[in-house]
Short mmCIF file of C-alpha atoms in Angstrom, two decimals:
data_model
loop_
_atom_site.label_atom_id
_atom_site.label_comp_id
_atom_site.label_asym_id
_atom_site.label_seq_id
_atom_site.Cartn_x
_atom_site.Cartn_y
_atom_site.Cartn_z
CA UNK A 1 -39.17 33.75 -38.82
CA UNK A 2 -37.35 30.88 -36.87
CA UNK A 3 -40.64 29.45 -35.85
CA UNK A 4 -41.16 28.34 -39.88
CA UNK A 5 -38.58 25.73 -38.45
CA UNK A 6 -39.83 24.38 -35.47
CA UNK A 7 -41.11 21.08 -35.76
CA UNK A 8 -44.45 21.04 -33.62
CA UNK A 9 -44.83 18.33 -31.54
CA UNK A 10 -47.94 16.25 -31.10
CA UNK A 11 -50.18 16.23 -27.78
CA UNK A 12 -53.23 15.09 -26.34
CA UNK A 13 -54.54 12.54 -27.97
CA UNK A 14 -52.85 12.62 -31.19
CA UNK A 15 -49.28 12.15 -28.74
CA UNK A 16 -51.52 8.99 -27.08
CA UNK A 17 -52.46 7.72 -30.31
CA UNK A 18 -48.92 7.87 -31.80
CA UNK A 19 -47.74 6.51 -28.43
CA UNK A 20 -49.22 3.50 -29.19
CA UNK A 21 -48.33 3.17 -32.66
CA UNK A 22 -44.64 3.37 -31.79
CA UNK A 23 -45.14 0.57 -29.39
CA UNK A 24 -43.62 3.13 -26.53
CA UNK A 25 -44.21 2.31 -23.21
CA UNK A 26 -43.89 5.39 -20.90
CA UNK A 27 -43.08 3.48 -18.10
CA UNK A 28 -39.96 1.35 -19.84
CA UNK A 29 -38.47 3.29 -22.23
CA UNK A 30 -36.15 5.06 -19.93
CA UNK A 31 -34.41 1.43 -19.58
CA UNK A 32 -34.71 0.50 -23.11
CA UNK A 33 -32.61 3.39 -24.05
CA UNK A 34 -30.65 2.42 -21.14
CA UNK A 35 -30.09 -1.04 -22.93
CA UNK A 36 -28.76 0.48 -26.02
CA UNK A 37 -26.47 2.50 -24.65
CA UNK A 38 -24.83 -0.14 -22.99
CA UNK A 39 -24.95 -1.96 -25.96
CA UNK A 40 -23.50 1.02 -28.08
CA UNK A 41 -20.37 1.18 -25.30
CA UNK A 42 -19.57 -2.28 -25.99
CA UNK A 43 -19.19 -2.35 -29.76
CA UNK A 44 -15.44 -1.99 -30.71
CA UNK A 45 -16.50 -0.26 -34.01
CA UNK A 46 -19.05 2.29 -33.28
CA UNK A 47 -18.77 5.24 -31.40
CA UNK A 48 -19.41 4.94 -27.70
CA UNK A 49 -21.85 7.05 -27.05
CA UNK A 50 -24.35 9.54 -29.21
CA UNK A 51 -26.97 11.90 -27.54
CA UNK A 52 -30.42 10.53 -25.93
CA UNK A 53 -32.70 12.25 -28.19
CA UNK A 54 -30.71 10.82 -31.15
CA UNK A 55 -30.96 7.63 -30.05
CA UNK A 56 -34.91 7.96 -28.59
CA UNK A 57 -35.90 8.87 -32.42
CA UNK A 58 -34.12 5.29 -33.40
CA UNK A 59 -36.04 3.32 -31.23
CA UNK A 60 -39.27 4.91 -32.05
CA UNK A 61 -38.76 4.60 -35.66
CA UNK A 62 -38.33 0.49 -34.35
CA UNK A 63 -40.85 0.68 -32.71
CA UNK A 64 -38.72 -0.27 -29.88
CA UNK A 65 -37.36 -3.35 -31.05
CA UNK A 66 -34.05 -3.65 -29.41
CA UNK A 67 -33.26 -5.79 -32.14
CA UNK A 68 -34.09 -4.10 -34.73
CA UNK A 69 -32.91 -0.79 -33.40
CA UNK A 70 -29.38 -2.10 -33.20
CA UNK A 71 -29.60 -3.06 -36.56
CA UNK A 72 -30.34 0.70 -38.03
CA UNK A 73 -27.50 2.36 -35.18
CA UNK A 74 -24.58 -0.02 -36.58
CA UNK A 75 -25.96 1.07 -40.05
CA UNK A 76 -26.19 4.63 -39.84
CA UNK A 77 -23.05 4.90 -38.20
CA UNK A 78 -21.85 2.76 -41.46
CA UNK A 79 -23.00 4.59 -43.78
CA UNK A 80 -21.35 7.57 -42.50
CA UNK A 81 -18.02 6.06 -42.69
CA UNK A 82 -19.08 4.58 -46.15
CA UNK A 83 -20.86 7.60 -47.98
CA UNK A 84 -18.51 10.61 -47.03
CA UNK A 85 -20.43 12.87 -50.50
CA UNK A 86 -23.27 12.41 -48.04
CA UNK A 87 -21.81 13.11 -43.98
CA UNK A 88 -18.55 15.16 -44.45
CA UNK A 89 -17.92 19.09 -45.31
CA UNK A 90 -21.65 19.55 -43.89
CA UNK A 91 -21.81 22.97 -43.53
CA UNK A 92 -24.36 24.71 -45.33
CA UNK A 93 -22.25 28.04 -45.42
CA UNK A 94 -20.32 26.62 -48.55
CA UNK A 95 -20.88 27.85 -51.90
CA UNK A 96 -21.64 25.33 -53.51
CA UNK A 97 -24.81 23.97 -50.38
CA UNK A 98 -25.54 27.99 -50.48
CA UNK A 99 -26.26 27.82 -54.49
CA UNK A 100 -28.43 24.54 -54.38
CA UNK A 101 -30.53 25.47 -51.28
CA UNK A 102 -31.56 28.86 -53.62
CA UNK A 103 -32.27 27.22 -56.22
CA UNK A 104 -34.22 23.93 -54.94
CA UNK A 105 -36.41 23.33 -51.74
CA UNK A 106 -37.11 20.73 -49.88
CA UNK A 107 -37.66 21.91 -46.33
CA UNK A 108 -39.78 19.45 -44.12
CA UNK A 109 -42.84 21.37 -42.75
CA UNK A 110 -43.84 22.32 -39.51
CA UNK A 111 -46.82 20.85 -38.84
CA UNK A 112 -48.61 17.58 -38.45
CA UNK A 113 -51.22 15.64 -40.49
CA UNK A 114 -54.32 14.57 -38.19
CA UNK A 115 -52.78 11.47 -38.47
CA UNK A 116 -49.44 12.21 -36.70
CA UNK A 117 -47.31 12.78 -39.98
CA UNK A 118 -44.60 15.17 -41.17
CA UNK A 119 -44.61 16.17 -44.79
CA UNK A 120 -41.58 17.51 -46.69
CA UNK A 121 -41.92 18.90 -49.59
CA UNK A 122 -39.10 19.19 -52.44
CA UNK A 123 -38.76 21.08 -55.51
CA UNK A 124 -36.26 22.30 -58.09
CA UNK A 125 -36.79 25.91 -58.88
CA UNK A 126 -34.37 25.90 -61.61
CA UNK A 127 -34.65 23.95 -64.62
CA UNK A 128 -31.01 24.26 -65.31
CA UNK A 129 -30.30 22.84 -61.60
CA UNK A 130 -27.29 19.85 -62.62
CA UNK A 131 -28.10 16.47 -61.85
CA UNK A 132 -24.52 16.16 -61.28
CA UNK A 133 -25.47 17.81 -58.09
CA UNK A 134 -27.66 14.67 -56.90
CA UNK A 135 -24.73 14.28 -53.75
CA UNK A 136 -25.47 17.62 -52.41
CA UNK A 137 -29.18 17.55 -52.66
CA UNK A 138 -28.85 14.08 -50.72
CA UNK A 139 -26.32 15.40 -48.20
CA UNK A 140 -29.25 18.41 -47.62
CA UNK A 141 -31.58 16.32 -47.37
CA UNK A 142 -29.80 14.13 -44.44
CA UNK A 143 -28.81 16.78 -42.62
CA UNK A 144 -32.52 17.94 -42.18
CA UNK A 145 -32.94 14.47 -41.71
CA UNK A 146 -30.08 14.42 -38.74
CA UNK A 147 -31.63 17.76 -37.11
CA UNK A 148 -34.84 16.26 -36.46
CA UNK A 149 -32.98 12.95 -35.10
CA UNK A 150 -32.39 15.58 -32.07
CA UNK A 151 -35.66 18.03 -32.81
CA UNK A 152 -38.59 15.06 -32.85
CA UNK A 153 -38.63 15.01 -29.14
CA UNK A 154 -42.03 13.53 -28.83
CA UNK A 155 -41.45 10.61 -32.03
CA UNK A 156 -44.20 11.21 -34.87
CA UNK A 157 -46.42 8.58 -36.76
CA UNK A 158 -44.27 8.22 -40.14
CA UNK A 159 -43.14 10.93 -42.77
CA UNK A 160 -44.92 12.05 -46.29
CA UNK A 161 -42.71 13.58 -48.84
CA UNK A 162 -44.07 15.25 -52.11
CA UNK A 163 -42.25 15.53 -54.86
CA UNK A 164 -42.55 17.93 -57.75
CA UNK A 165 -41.54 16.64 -60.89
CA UNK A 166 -42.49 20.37 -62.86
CA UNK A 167 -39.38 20.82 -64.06
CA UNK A 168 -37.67 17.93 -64.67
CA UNK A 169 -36.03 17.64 -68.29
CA UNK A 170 -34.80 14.80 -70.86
CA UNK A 171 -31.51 16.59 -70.13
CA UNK A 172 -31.54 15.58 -66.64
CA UNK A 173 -32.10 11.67 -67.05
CA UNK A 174 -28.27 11.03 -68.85
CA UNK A 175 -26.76 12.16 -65.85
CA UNK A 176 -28.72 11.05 -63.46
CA UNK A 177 -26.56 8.11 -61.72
CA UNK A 178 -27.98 4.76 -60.41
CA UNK A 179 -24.81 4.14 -57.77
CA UNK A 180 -25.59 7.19 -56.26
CA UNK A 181 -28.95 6.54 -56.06
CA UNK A 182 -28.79 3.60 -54.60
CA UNK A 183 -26.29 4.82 -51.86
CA UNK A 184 -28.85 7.32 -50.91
CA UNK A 185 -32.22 4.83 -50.63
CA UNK A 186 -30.24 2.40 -48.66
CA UNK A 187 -29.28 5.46 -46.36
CA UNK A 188 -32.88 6.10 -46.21
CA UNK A 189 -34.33 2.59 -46.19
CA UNK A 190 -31.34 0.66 -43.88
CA UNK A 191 -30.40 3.42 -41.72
CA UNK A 192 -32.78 6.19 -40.83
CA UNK A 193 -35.44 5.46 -38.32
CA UNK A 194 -37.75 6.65 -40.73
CA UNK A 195 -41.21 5.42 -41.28
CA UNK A 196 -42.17 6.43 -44.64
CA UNK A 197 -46.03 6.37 -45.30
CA UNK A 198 -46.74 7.68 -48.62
CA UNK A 199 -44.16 9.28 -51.20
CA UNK A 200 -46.67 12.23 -53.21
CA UNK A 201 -45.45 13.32 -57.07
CA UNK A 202 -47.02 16.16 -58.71
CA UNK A 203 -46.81 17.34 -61.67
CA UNK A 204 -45.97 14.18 -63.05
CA UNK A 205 -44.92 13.58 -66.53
CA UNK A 206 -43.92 10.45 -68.74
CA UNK A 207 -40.38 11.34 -67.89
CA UNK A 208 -41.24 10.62 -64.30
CA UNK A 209 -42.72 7.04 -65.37
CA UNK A 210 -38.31 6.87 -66.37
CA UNK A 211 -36.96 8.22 -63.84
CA UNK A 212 -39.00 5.67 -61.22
CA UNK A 213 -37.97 2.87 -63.60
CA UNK A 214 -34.65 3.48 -62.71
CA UNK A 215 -35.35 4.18 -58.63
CA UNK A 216 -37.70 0.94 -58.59
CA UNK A 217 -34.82 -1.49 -58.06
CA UNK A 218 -33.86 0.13 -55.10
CA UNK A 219 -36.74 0.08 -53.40
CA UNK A 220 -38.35 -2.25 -51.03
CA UNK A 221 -41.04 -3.92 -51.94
CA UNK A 222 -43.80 -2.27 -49.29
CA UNK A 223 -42.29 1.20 -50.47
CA UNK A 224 -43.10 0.89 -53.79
CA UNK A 225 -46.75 0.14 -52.90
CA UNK A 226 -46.51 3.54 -51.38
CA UNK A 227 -45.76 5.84 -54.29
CA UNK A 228 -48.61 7.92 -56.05
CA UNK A 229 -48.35 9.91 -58.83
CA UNK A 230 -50.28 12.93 -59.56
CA UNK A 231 -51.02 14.96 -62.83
CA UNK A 232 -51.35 18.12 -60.55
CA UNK A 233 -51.60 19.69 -57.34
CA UNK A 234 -54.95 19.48 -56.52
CA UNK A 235 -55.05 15.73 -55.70
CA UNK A 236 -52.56 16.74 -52.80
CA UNK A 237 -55.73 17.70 -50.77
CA UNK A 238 -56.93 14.20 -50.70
CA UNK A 239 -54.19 13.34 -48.74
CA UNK A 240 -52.56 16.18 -46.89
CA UNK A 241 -55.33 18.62 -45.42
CA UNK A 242 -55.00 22.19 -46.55
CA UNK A 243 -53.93 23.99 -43.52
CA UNK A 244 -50.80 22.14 -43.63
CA UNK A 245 -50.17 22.64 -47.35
CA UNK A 246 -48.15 25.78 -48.25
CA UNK A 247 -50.29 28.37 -50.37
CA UNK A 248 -47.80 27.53 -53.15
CA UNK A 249 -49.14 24.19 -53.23
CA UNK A 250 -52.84 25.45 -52.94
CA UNK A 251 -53.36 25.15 -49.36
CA UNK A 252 -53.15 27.40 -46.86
CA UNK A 253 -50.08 26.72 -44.47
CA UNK A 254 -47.24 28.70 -44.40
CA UNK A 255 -45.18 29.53 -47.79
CA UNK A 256 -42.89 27.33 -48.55
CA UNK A 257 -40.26 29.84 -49.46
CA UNK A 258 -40.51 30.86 -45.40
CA UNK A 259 -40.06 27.34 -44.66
CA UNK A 260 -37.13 26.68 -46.29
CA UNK A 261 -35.81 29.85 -45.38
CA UNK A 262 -35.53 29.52 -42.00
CA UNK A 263 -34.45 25.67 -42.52
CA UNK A 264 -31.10 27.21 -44.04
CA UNK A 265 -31.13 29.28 -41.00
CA UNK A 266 -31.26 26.72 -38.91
CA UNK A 267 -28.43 24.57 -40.65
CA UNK A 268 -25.87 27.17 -40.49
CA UNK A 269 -26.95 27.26 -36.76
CA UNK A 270 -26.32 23.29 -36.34
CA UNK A 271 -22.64 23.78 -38.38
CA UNK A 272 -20.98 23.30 -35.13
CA UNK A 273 -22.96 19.98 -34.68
CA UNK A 274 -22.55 18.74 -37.81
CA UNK A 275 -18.60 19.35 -37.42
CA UNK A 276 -18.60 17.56 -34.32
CA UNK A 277 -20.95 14.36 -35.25
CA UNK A 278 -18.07 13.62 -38.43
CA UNK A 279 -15.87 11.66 -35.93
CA UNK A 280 -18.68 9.62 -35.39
CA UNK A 281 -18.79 6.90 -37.59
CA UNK A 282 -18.11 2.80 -37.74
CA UNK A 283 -14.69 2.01 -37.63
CA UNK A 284 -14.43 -0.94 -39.66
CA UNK A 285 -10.76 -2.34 -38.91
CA UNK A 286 -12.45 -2.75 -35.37
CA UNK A 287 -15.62 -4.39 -36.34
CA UNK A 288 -16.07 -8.27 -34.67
CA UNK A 289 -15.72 -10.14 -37.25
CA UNK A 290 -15.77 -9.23 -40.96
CA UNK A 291 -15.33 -6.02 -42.11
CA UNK A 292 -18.03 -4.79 -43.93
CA UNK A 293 -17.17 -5.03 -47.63
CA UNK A 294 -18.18 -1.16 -49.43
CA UNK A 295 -18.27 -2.68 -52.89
CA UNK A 296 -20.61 -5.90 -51.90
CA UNK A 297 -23.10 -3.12 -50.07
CA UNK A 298 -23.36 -0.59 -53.01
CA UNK A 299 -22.75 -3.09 -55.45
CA UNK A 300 -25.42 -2.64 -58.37
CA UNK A 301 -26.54 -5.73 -58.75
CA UNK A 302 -25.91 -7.15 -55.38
CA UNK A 303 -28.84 -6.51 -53.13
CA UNK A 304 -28.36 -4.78 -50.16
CA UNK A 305 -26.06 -7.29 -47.42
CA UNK A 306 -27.79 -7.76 -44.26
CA UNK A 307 -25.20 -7.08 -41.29
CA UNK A 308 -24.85 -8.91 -38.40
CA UNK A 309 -25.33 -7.57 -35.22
CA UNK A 310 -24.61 -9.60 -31.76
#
């Protein structure tokens, strides 16, 4: 069962390929990791030191700009001071994490595309599921996202998510809230390492033509070149092969009840991580310089404020 969880790494070529695509040099990255760690010790406001896998998955994801890496660590480690719906009480034992993880899915898959990629796949099984519960499905979703900080040991070519829309309801758009929404794409945009590639909905309705309406601001402008939307399932095989693609999705991977399964295994495994990694966030009354002002980052209508990183 646990195995539904393990996040196969690439090899051979596809590892050679991807090695070059993430700009990683074998032979230097040892001191480029070096580099940020030094440069992580030296910042008054963020935490001095985080593991080496955690911080090996940033610089892949930037490509191993120093530069750009720094950027994404000072706000990730923002974000967790900033957004505690999202980073605190993360363990998955609760009630409330127990309910939604039985009655939506979104488990990231264990294989790879041919290209390098990971797909996760999400889905609400219940059409009742409370939009008011948008914080929880977001903190789920970064705490996969957190495990494979530490799991992608060998770095992967960029991420595919699909998205089914099947059940979404006009009942669902009046709650649906555009401040959290934001909060959580400038998590994923600003300060995850993550290379997203293409963003698959299924299933898609004219609600979902609403729904992205309201999402679009928040986007970057590359991003939304990347969303496709699909009246069914069976376009899915154009783009993700079928022995990745879980049988519920007509392919014939692994079923994505398994998956997602032994993901919630896996989180109540991590709960003593997650406990631990809560202390480590930006601490803004030490930050060089100005603080970084919440309501000007989140603001609405503000777009996102770049910070400044020595």
């Amino acid at each position: 069962m646990a195995s539904t969880a393990t996040l196969i790494q690439p090899s051979g070529e596809l590892w050679k390929k991807i090695r070059e695509e993430l700009n990683e040099d074998v032979n230097t990255r040892a001191q480029d990791l070096a580099a940020i760690k030094e440069w992580l010790r030296k910042q008054p406001h963020l935490p001095d030191e985080w593991e080496d896998a955690c911080l090996m998955t940033f610089l892949r994801g930037c490509s191993f700009s120093l530069e750009k890496c720094k950027k994404k660590l000072d706000m990730y480690f923002t974000m967790r001071a900033a957004c505690p719906e999202f980073f605190a009480n993360r363990d998955v034992t609760r009630p409330e994490l127990m309910d939604l993880l039985n009655r939506a899915q979104g488990p990231t898959l264990p294989g790879l595309t041919p290209q390098g990629r990971r797909v996760t796949i999400a889905r609400a099984l219940d059409k009742n599921l409370d939009t008011n519960q948008l914080n929880d499905v977001f903190k789920l979703a970064m705490m996969i996202g957190d495990v494979r900080l530490r799991e992608e040991v060998e770095g992967i070519a960029g991420d595919v998510y699909v998205l089914d829309a099947s059940i979404l309801m006009p009942s669902h758009l009046a709650k649906i809230s555009p401040a959290v929404l934001k909060k959580f794409f400038i998590c994923i945009q600003e300060a995850y390492p993550v290379k997203l590639k293409e963003i698959h909905v299924i299933n898609a309705s004219p609600l979902v033509d609403v729904v992205f309406n309201i999402v679009k601001p928040f986007l970057k402008e590359k991003m939304k070149k990347r969303v496709f939307f699909h009246a069914d399932v069976q376009c899915l095989q154009d783009y993700i092969p079928k022995e990745i693609l879980p049988v519920e999705f007509g392919g014939n991977g692994c079923s994505l009840e398994d998956v997602n399964k032994a993901w919630m295994k896996k989180l109540e495994e991590y709960s003593p991580w997650f406990k631990q990694q809560e202390a480590l966030k930006a601490n803004e009354a030490m930050r060089p310089g100005k603080p970084t002002n919440y309501d000007e980052l989140f603001g609405i209508d503000g777009s996102f404020r770049q910070l400044s990183i020595d």
